Amino acid sequence: MHYTERLTHSDTLSHTLSLPSCTPLSCATPPPALVALLSYTLLSSYAIYCAVSATSRYRRLQSFAWQALFRFLLFYARWAGLGAGSPTALRHFLTTDLLALLGGLINITRVPERWRPGRFDYWCNSHQIMHVLVVGSILYLHWGVLDDLLWISSYRCPP
């Protein structure tokens, strides 16, 4: 399989480019914020490489584990009050990752077509369900970023 097909099938760019979920760092001092953003960018690049070179659909989903863990650490920092951001945006970002994870799990388990072989060949197969969930995930990412951008425009970071 050509690497562009693997990249398309794994929907890596949709979540790898979710750098705006790093907005808890918007009020952080420059060195920690820069290190976190650089780390996230490197993890995302590595996730793309692993997803493109994965030999199975299970490995393709696993390639995003470290990146997801990093985002969840940022979510925790924000929830614990160590970061800053819109109170409603965190819910959107968590929904983003949950929908993406659910889409990945449905895609690797081949759920509908496993239950009724031949019935879901053209419509409602696991790959299509995964794409619908990823589009929903991107919508929630967008709404979270909008909430954070509106919040950031009216918030003054402490000195």
PDB file of C-alpha atoms in Angstrom:
ATOM      1  CA  MET A   1       0.000   0.000   0.000  1.00  0.00           C
ATOM      2  CA  HIS A   2       1.326   3.428  -0.951  1.00  0.00           C
ATOM      3  CA  TYR A   3       2.188   5.676   2.007  1.00  0.00           C
ATOM      4  CA  THR A   4      -0.432   8.294   1.024  1.00  0.00           C
ATOM      5  CA  GLU A   5      -3.143   5.641   1.169  1.00  0.00           C
ATOM      6  CA  ARG A   6      -1.943   4.593   4.614  1.00  0.00           C
ATOM      7  CA  LEU A   7      -1.956   8.200   5.728  1.00  0.00           C
ATOM      8  CA  THR A   8      -5.482   8.710   4.402  1.00  0.00           C
ATOM      9  CA  HIS A   9      -6.734   5.508   5.982  1.00  0.00           C
ATOM     10  CA  SER A  10      -5.302   6.294   9.379  1.00  0.00           C
ATOM     11  CA  ASP A  11      -6.689   9.854   9.498  1.00  0.00           C
ATOM     12  CA  THR A  12      -3.476  10.956  11.136  1.00  0.00           C
ATOM     13  CA  LEU A  13      -3.488  14.535  10.008  1.00  0.00           C
ATOM     14  CA  SER A  14      -6.869  15.266  11.519  1.00  0.00           C
ATOM     15  CA  HIS A  15      -5.648  14.571  15.042  1.00  0.00           C
ATOM     16  CA  THR A  16      -1.966  15.116  14.695  1.00  0.00           C
ATOM     17  CA  LEU A  17      -2.595  18.716  13.783  1.00  0.00           C
ATOM     18  CA  SER A  18      -4.747  19.292  16.865  1.00  0.00           C
ATOM     19  CA  LEU A  19      -2.016  21.468  18.312  1.00  0.00           C
ATOM     20  CA  PRO A  20      -4.616  23.982  19.536  1.00  0.00           C
ATOM     21  CA  SER A  21      -5.439  21.516  22.319  1.00  0.00           C
ATOM     22  CA  CYS A  22      -2.171  22.738  23.835  1.00  0.00           C
ATOM     23  CA  THR A  23      -3.820  26.037  24.780  1.00  0.00           C
ATOM     24  CA  PRO A  24      -3.406  25.386  28.528  1.00  0.00           C
ATOM     25  CA  LEU A  25       0.063  26.727  27.846  1.00  0.00           C
ATOM     26  CA  SER A  26      -1.184  30.096  26.656  1.00  0.00           C
ATOM     27  CA  CYS A  27      -0.230  31.762  29.952  1.00  0.00           C
ATOM     28  CA  ALA A  28       2.863  29.697  30.645  1.00  0.00           C
ATOM     29  CA  THR A  29       6.258  31.299  30.630  1.00  0.00           C
ATOM     30  CA  PRO A  30       7.975  30.986  27.245  1.00  0.00           C
ATOM     31  CA  PRO A  31      10.495  28.177  27.981  1.00  0.00           C
ATOM     32  CA  PRO A  32       7.982  25.583  29.320  1.00  0.00           C
ATOM     33  CA  ALA A  33       5.436  26.492  26.663  1.00  0.00           C
ATOM     34  CA  LEU A  34       8.033  26.222  23.914  1.00  0.00           C
ATOM     35  CA  VAL A  35       9.317  22.876  25.217  1.00  0.00           C
ATOM     36  CA  ALA A  36       5.778  21.494  25.453  1.00  0.00           C
ATOM     37  CA  LEU A  37       4.814  22.657  21.965  1.00  0.00           C
ATOM     38  CA  LEU A  38       8.046  21.334  20.480  1.00  0.00           C
ATOM     39  CA  SER A  39       7.578  18.002  22.281  1.00  0.00           C
ATOM     40  CA  TYR A  40       4.027  17.721  21.012  1.00  0.00           C
ATOM     41  CA  THR A  41       5.126  18.533  17.475  1.00  0.00           C
ATOM     42  CA  LEU A  42       7.882  15.897  17.605  1.00  0.00           C
ATOM     43  CA  LEU A  43       5.487  13.298  19.059  1.00  0.00           C
ATOM     44  CA  SER A  44       3.002  14.104  16.303  1.00  0.00           C
ATOM     45  CA  SER A  45       5.656  13.722  13.626  1.00  0.00           C
ATOM     46  CA  TYR A  46       6.698  10.398  15.085  1.00  0.00           C
ATOM     47  CA  ALA A  47       3.041   9.305  15.231  1.00  0.00           C
ATOM     48  CA  ILE A  48       2.642  10.054  11.530  1.00  0.00           C
ATOM     49  CA  TYR A  49       5.787   8.074  10.730  1.00  0.00           C
ATOM     50  CA  CYS A  50       4.598   5.111  12.819  1.00  0.00           C
ATOM     51  CA  ALA A  51       1.097   5.205  11.318  1.00  0.00           C
ATOM     52  CA  VAL A  52       2.419   5.372   7.765  1.00  0.00           C
ATOM     53  CA  SER A  53       4.844   2.512   8.318  1.00  0.00           C
ATOM     54  CA  ALA A  54       2.475   0.373  10.429  1.00  0.00           C
ATOM     55  CA  THR A  55       2.042  -3.179   9.202  1.00  0.00           C
ATOM     56  CA  SER A  56      -1.371  -3.698  10.803  1.00  0.00           C
ATOM     57  CA  ARG A  57      -4.388  -1.661  11.766  1.00  0.00           C
ATOM     58  CA  TYR A  58      -3.659  -2.375  15.450  1.00  0.00           C
ATOM     59  CA  ARG A  59      -0.166  -0.865  15.144  1.00  0.00           C
ATOM     60  CA  ARG A  60      -1.656   2.105  13.317  1.00  0.00           C
ATOM     61  CA  LEU A  61      -3.940   2.861  16.271  1.00  0.00           C
ATOM     62  CA  GLN A  62      -1.144   2.242  18.781  1.00  0.00           C
ATOM     63  CA  SER A  63       1.063   4.774  17.025  1.00  0.00           C
ATOM     64  CA  PHE A  64      -0.977   7.580  18.573  1.00  0.00           C
ATOM     65  CA  ALA A  65      -0.720   6.390  22.172  1.00  0.00           C
ATOM     66  CA  TRP A  66       2.133   8.685  23.285  1.00  0.00           C
ATOM     67  CA  GLN A  67       0.590  11.657  21.574  1.00  0.00           C
ATOM     68  CA  ALA A  68      -2.750  10.995  23.273  1.00  0.00           C
ATOM     69  CA  LEU A  69      -1.034  10.565  26.629  1.00  0.00           C
ATOM     70  CA  PHE A  70       0.696  13.920  26.190  1.00  0.00           C
ATOM     71  CA  ARG A  71      -2.642  15.597  25.423  1.00  0.00           C
ATOM     72  CA  PHE A  72      -4.245  13.968  28.451  1.00  0.00           C
ATOM     73  CA  LEU A  73      -1.409  15.315  30.619  1.00  0.00           C
ATOM     74  CA  LEU A  74      -2.200  18.773  29.284  1.00  0.00           C
ATOM     75  CA  PHE A  75      -5.894  18.193  29.975  1.00  0.00           C
ATOM     76  CA  TYR A  76      -5.061  17.153  33.530  1.00  0.00           C
ATOM     77  CA  ALA A  77      -2.863  20.232  34.035  1.00  0.00           C
ATOM     78  CA  ARG A  78      -5.701  22.408  32.854  1.00  0.00           C
ATOM     79  CA  TRP A  79      -8.299  20.635  34.996  1.00  0.00           C
ATOM     80  CA  ALA A  80      -6.049  20.811  38.059  1.00  0.00           C
ATOM     81  CA  GLY A  81      -5.653  24.562  37.638  1.00  0.00           C
ATOM     82  CA  LEU A  82      -2.046  24.442  36.429  1.00  0.00           C
ATOM     83  CA  GLY A  83      -3.039  25.726  33.014  1.00  0.00           C
ATOM     84  CA  ALA A  84      -5.504  28.250  31.699  1.00  0.00           C
ATOM     85  CA  GLY A  85      -8.305  28.247  29.188  1.00  0.00           C
ATOM     86  CA  SER A  86     -12.015  28.484  28.653  1.00  0.00           C
ATOM     87  CA  PRO A  87     -13.941  26.367  31.165  1.00  0.00           C
ATOM     88  CA  THR A  88     -16.121  24.932  28.385  1.00  0.00           C
ATOM     89  CA  ALA A  89     -13.294  24.177  25.949  1.00  0.00           C
ATOM     90  CA  LEU A  90     -11.907  21.292  27.994  1.00  0.00           C
ATOM     91  CA  ARG A  91     -15.155  19.370  27.528  1.00  0.00           C
ATOM     92  CA  HIS A  92     -14.864  19.871  23.763  1.00  0.00           C
ATOM     93  CA  PHE A  93     -11.239  18.688  23.706  1.00  0.00           C
ATOM     94  CA  LEU A  94     -12.051  15.573  25.734  1.00  0.00           C
ATOM     95  CA  THR A  95     -14.963  14.780  23.410  1.00  0.00           C
ATOM     96  CA  THR A  96     -12.567  15.233  20.481  1.00  0.00           C
ATOM     97  CA  ASP A  97     -10.239  12.524  21.761  1.00  0.00           C
ATOM     98  CA  LEU A  98     -13.027  10.184  22.848  1.00  0.00           C
ATOM     99  CA  LEU A  99     -14.693  10.311  19.417  1.00  0.00           C
ATOM    100  CA  ALA A 100     -11.357   9.730  17.693  1.00  0.00           C
ATOM    101  CA  LEU A 101     -10.574   6.781  19.970  1.00  0.00           C
ATOM    102  CA  LEU A 102     -14.025   5.301  19.422  1.00  0.00           C
ATOM    103  CA  GLY A 103     -13.610   5.692  15.655  1.00  0.00           C
ATOM    104  CA  GLY A 104     -10.221   3.980  15.780  1.00  0.00           C
ATOM    105  CA  LEU A 105     -11.556   1.117  17.875  1.00  0.00           C
ATOM    106  CA  ILE A 106     -14.525   0.579  15.572  1.00  0.00           C
ATOM    107  CA  ASN A 107     -12.211   0.618  12.558  1.00  0.00           C
ATOM    108  CA  ILE A 108      -9.771  -1.960  13.920  1.00  0.00           C
ATOM    109  CA  THR A 109     -12.449  -4.291  15.295  1.00  0.00           C
ATOM    110  CA  ARG A 110     -14.464  -4.240  12.050  1.00  0.00           C
ATOM    111  CA  VAL A 111     -17.599  -4.347  14.205  1.00  0.00           C
ATOM    112  CA  PRO A 112     -20.583  -4.179  11.834  1.00  0.00           C
ATOM    113  CA  GLU A 113     -19.113  -6.341   9.105  1.00  0.00           C
ATOM    114  CA  ARG A 114     -17.880  -8.884  11.632  1.00  0.00           C
ATOM    115  CA  TRP A 115     -21.427  -9.409  12.883  1.00  0.00           C
ATOM    116  CA  ARG A 116     -23.055  -9.628   9.444  1.00  0.00           C
ATOM    117  CA  PRO A 117     -20.497 -10.470   6.722  1.00  0.00           C
ATOM    118  CA  GLY A 118     -21.454  -9.103   3.322  1.00  0.00           C
ATOM    119  CA  ARG A 119     -24.208  -6.886   4.715  1.00  0.00           C
ATOM    120  CA  PHE A 120     -22.053  -3.795   5.291  1.00  0.00           C
ATOM    121  CA  ASP A 121     -19.786  -3.943   2.240  1.00  0.00           C
ATOM    122  CA  TYR A 122     -20.961  -0.651   0.708  1.00  0.00           C
ATOM    123  CA  TRP A 123     -22.756   1.284   3.448  1.00  0.00           C
ATOM    124  CA  CYS A 124     -22.239   1.679   7.206  1.00  0.00           C
ATOM    125  CA  ASN A 125     -19.019  -0.337   7.364  1.00  0.00           C
ATOM    126  CA  SER A 126     -16.470   0.280  10.099  1.00  0.00           C
ATOM    127  CA  HIS A 127     -14.252   2.446   7.904  1.00  0.00           C
ATOM    128  CA  GLN A 128     -17.139   4.773   7.060  1.00  0.00           C
ATOM    129  CA  ILE A 129     -18.258   4.911  10.709  1.00  0.00           C
ATOM    130  CA  MET A 130     -14.690   5.798  11.698  1.00  0.00           C
ATOM    131  CA  HIS A 131     -14.667   8.674   9.197  1.00  0.00           C
ATOM    132  CA  VAL A 132     -17.989  10.036  10.495  1.00  0.00           C
ATOM    133  CA  LEU A 133     -16.681   9.899  14.076  1.00  0.00           C
ATOM    134  CA  VAL A 134     -13.431  11.619  13.075  1.00  0.00           C
ATOM    135  CA  VAL A 135     -15.382  14.415  11.355  1.00  0.00           C
ATOM    136  CA  GLY A 136     -17.411  14.796  14.563  1.00  0.00           C
ATOM    137  CA  SER A 137     -14.150  14.823  16.480  1.00  0.00           C
ATOM    138  CA  ILE A 138     -12.787  17.624  14.308  1.00  0.00           C
ATOM    139  CA  LEU A 139     -15.977  19.629  14.869  1.00  0.00           C
ATOM    140  CA  TYR A 140     -15.520  19.346  18.628  1.00  0.00           C
ATOM    141  CA  LEU A 141     -11.867  20.357  18.224  1.00  0.00           C
ATOM    142  CA  HIS A 142     -13.021  23.410  16.286  1.00  0.00           C
ATOM    143  CA  TRP A 143     -15.577  24.343  18.953  1.00  0.00           C
ATOM    144  CA  GLY A 144     -12.978  23.947  21.686  1.00  0.00           C
ATOM    145  CA  VAL A 145     -10.506  26.147  19.835  1.00  0.00           C
ATOM    146  CA  LEU A 146     -13.214  28.785  19.289  1.00  0.00           C
ATOM    147  CA  ASP A 147     -14.039  28.753  23.019  1.00  0.00           C
ATOM    148  CA  ASP A 148     -10.363  29.103  23.902  1.00  0.00           C
ATOM    149  CA  LEU A 149      -9.740  31.881  21.382  1.00  0.00           C
ATOM    150  CA  LEU A 150     -12.713  33.856  22.686  1.00  0.00           C
ATOM    151  CA  TRP A 151     -11.515  33.290  26.250  1.00  0.00           C
ATOM    152  CA  ILE A 152      -7.917  34.255  25.435  1.00  0.00           C
ATOM    153  CA  SER A 153      -9.053  37.486  23.760  1.00  0.00           C
ATOM    154  CA  SER A 154     -10.582  38.708  27.039  1.00  0.00           C
ATOM    155  CA  TYR A 155      -8.239  37.119  29.602  1.00  0.00           C
ATOM    156  CA  ARG A 156      -5.122  38.738  31.016  1.00  0.00           C
ATOM    157  CA  CYS A 157      -2.442  36.308  32.101  1.00  0.00           C
ATOM    158  CA  PRO A 158      -1.081  36.865  35.604  1.00  0.00           C
ATOM    159  CA  PRO A 159       2.404  38.436  35.674  1.00  0.00           C
TER     160      PRO A 159
END
